[in-house]
PDB file of C-alpha atoms in Angstrom:
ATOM      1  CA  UNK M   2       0.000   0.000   0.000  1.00 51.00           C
ATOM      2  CA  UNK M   3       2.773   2.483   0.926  1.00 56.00           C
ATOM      3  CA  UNK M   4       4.846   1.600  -2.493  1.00 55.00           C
ATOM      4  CA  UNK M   5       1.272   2.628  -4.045  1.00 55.00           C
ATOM      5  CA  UNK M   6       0.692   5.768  -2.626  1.00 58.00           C
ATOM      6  CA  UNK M   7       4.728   6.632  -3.059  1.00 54.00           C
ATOM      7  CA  UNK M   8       4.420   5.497  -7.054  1.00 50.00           C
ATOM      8  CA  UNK M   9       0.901   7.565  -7.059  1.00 52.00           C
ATOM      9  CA  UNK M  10       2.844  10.760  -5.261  1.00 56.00           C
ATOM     10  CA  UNK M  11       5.832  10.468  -8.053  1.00 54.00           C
ATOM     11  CA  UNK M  12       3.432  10.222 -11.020  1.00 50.00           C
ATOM     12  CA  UNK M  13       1.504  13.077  -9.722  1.00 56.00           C
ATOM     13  CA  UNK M  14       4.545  14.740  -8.949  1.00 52.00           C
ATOM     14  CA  UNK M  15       6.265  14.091 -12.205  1.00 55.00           C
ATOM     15  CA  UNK M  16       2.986  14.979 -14.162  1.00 50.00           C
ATOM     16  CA  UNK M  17       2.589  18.493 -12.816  1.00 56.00           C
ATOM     17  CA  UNK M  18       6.197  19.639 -13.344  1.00 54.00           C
ATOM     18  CA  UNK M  19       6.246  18.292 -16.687  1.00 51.00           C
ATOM     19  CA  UNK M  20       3.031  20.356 -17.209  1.00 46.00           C
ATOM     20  CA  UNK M  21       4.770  23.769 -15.881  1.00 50.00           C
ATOM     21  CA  UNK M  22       7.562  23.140 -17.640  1.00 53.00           C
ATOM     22  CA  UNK M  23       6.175  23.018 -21.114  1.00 54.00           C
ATOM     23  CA  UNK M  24       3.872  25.467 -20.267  1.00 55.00           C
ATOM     24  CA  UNK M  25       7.400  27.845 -19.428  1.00 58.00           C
ATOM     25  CA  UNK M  26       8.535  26.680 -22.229  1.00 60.00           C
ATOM     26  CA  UNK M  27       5.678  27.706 -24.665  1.00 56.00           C
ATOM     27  CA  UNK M  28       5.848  31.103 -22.905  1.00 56.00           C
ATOM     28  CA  UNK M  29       9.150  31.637 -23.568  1.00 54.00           C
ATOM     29  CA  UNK M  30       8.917  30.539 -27.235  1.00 54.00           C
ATOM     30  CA  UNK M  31       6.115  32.962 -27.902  1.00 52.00           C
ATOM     31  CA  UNK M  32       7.750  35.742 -25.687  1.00 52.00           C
ATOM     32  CA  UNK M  33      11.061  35.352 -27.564  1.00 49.00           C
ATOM     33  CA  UNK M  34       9.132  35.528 -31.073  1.00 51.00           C
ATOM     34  CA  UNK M  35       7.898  39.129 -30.246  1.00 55.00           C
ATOM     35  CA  UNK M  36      11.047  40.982 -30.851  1.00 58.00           C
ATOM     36  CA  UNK M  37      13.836  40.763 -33.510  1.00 73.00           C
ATOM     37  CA  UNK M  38      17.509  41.454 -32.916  1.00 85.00           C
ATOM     38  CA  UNK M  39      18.426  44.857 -31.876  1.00 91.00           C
ATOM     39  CA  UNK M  40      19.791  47.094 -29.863  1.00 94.00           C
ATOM     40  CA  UNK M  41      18.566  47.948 -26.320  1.00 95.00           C
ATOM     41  CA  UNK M  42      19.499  50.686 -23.710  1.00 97.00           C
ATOM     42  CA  UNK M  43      19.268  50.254 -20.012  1.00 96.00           C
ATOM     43  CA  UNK M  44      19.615  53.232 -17.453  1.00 97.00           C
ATOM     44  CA  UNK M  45      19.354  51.995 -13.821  1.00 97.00           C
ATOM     45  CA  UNK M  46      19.280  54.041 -10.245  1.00 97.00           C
ATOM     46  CA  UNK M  47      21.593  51.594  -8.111  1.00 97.00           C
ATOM     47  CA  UNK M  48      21.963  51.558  -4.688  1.00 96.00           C
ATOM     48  CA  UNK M  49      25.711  49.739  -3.611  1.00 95.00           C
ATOM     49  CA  UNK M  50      26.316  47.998  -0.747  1.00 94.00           C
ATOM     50  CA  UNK M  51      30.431  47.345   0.665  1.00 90.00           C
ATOM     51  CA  UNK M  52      29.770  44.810   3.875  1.00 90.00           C
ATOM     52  CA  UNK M  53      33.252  45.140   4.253  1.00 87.00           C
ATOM     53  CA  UNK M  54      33.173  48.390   4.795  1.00 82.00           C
ATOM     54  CA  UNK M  55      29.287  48.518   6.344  1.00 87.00           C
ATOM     55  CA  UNK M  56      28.822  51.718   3.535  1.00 87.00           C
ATOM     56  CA  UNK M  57      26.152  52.254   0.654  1.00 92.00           C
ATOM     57  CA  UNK M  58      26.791  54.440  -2.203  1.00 93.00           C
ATOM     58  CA  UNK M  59      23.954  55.550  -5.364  1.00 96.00           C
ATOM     59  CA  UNK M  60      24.984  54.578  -8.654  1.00 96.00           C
ATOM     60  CA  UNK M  61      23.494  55.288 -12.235  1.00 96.00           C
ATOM     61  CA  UNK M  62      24.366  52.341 -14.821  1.00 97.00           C
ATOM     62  CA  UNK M  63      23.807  52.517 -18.583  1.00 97.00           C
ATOM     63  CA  UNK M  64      24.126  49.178 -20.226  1.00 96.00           C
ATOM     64  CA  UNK M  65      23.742  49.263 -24.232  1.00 97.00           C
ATOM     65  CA  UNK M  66      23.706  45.795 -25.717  1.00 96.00           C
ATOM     66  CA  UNK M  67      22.889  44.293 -29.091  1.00 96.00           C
ATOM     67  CA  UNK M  68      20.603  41.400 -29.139  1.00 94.00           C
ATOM     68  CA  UNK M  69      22.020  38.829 -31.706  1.00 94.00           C
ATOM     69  CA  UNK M  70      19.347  36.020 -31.142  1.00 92.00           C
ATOM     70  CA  UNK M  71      16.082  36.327 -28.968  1.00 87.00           C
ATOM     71  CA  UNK M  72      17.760  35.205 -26.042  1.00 92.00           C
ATOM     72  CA  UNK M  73      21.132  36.479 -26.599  1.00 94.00           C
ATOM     73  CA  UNK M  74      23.195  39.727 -26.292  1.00 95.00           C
ATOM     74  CA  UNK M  75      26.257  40.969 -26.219  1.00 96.00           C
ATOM     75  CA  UNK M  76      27.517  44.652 -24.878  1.00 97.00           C
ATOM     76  CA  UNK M  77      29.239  46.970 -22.472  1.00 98.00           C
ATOM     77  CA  UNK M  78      27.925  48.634 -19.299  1.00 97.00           C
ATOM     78  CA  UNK M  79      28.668  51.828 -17.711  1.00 97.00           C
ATOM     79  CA  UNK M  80      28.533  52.544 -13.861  1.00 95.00           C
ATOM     80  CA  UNK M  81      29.133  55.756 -12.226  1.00 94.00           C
ATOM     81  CA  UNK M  82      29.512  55.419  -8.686  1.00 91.00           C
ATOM     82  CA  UNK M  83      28.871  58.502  -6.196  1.00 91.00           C
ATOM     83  CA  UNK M  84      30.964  57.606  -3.542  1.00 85.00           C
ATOM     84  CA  UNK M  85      31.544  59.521   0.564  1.00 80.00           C
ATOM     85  CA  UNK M  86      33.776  62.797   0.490  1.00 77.00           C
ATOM     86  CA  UNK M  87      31.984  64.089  -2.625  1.00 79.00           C
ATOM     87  CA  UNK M  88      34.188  60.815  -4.826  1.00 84.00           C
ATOM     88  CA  UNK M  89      33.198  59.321  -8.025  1.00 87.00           C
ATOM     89  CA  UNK M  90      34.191  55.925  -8.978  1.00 89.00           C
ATOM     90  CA  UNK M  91      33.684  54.612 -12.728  1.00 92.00           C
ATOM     91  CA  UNK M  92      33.436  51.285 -13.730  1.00 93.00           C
ATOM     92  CA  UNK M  93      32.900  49.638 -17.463  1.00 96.00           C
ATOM     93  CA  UNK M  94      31.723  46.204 -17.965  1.00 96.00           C
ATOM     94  CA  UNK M  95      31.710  43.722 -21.105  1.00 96.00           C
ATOM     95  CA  UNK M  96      28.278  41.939 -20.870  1.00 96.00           C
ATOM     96  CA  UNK M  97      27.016  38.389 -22.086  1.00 96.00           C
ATOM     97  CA  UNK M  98      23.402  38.903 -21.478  1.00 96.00           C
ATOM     98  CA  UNK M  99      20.631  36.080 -21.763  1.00 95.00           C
ATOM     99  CA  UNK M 100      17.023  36.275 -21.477  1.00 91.00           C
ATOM    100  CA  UNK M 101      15.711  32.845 -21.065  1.00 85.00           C
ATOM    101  CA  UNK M 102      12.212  34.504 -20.053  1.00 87.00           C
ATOM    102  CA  UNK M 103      10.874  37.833 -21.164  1.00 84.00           C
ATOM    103  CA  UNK M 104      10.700  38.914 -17.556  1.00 90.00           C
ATOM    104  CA  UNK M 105      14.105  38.260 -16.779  1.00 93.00           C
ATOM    105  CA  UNK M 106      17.251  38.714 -17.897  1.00 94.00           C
ATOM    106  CA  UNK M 107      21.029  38.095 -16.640  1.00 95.00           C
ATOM    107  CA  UNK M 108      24.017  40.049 -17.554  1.00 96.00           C
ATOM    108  CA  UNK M 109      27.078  38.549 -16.287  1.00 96.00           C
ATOM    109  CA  UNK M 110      30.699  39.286 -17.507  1.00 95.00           C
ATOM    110  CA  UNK M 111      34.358  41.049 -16.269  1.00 96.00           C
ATOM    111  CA  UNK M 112      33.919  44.501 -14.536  1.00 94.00           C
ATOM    112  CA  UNK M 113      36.871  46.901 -14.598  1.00 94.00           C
ATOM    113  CA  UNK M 114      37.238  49.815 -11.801  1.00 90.00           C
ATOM    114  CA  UNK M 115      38.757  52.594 -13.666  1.00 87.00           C
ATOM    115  CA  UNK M 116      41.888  53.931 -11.709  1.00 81.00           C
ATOM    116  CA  UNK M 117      41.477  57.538  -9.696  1.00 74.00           C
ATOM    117  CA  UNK M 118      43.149  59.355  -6.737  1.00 63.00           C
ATOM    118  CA  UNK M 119      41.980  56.967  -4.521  1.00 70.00           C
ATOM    119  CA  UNK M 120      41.467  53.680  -6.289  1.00 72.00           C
ATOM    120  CA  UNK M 121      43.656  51.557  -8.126  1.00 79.00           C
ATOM    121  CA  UNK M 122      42.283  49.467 -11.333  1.00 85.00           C
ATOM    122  CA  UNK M 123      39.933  46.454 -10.123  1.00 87.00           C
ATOM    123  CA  UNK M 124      38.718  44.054 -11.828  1.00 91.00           C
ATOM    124  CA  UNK M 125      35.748  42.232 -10.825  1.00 91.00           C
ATOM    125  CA  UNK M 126      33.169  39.148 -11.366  1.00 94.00           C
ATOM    126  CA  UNK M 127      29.880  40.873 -12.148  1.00 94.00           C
ATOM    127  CA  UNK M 128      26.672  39.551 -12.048  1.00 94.00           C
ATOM    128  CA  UNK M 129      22.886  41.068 -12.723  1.00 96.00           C
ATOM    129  CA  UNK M 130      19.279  39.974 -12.833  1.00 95.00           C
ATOM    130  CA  UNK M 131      16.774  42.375 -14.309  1.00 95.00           C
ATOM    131  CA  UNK M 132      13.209  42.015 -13.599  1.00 94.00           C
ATOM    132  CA  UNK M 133      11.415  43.364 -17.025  1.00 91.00           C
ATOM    133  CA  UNK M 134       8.007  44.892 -16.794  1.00 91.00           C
ATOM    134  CA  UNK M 135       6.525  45.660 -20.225  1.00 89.00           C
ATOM    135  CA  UNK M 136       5.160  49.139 -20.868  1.00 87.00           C
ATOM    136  CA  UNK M 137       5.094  50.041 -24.674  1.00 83.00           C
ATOM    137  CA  UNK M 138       8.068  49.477 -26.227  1.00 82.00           C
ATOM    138  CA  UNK M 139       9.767  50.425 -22.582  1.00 91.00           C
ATOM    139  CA  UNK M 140      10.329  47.879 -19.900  1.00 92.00           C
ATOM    140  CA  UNK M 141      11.185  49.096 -16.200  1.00 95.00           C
ATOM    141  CA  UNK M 142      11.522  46.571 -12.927  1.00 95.00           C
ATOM    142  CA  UNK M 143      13.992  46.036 -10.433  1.00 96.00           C
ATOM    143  CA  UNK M 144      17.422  45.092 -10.732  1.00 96.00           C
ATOM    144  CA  UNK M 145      19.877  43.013  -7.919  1.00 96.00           C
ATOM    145  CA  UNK M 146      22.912  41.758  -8.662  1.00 95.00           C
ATOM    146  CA  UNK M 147      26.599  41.364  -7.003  1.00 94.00           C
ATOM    147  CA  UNK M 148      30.457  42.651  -7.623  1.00 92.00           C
ATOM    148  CA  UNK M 149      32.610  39.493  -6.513  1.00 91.00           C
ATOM    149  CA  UNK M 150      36.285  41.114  -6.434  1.00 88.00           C
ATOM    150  CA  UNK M 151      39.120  42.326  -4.413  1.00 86.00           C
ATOM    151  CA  UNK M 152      35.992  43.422  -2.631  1.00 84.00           C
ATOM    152  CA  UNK M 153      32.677  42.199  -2.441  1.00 89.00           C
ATOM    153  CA  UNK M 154      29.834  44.465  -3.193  1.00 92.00           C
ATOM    154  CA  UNK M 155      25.620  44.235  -3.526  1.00 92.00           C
ATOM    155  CA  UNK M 156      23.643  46.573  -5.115  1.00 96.00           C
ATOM    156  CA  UNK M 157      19.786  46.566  -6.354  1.00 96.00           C
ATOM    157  CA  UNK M 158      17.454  49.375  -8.149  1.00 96.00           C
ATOM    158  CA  UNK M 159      15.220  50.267 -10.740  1.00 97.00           C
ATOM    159  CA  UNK M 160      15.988  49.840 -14.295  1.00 96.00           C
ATOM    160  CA  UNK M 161      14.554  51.481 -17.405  1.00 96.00           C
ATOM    161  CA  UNK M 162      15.011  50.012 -20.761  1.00 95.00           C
ATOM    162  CA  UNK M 163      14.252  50.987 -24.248  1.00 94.00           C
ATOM    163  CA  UNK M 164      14.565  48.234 -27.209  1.00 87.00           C
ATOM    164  CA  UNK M 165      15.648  50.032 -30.793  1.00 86.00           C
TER     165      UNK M 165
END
């Protein structure tokens, strides 16, 4: 009886995710059909977050990529970083970016801290999930994502796209 109800829990089990699954997957097929390769721009308000140093510090980034496929880009991101004592930091990223849903995308690639007065060059790991709202031919949503470097750094916001 127990093997039953196990073998009964599986199949039921089994039968619903292969039921959201193709149903994800039929989503994503007809979201991905909408558009055709292009360009897109990105402006985000960041908030940045040091836990080694316990300080947060605004940021605007502008990311410009060119979709080559429906679900995948290619581009360069630009971050300036308003930092304590009235300091600016800058920071330019190369960007692999993949949309495997129409809501979400990730942008992941190298991240180099351009050298000032009180920074040397860094480069870092960078990482970003955007959360894509549709409005128009706009999308807006929130963005996290994470700096993994000499140091490690959060930050999160609202982005504001515009596909060409």
């Amino acid at each position: 009886m127990t093997k039953q109800i196990l073998l009964y829990i599986v199949c039921i089990v089994g039968g619903i995710n292969a039921l959201v699954a193709q149903e994800q997957q039929n989503h994503a097929l007809e979201s991905n059909a909408e558009k055709d390769p292009g360009l897109e721009l990105v402006v985000s308000g960041l908030l940045v977050y040091a836990p080694e140093h316990s300080n947060s510090d605004f940021a605007t980034e502008i990311h410009l990529t060119y979709w080559a496929t429906h679900t995948w880009a290619f581009g360069v991101g630009y971050t300036l970083l308003f930092e304590e004592d009235n300091r600016i930091g800058h920071e330019v990223a190369a960007l692999v970016s993949h949309k495997r849903w129409s809501f979400l995308t990730l942008n992941i690639g190298p991240s180099f801290s351009l050298p000032n007065a009180h920074r040397d060059t860094e480069i870092s790991a960078y990482l970003e999930s955007e959360f894509a709202f549709k409005i128009g031919n706009l999308h807006t949503g929130p963005t996290l994502g994470i700096l993994a470097g000499k140091e490690f750094r959060y930050f999160g916001g609202l982005h504001l796209s515009y596909e060409f």
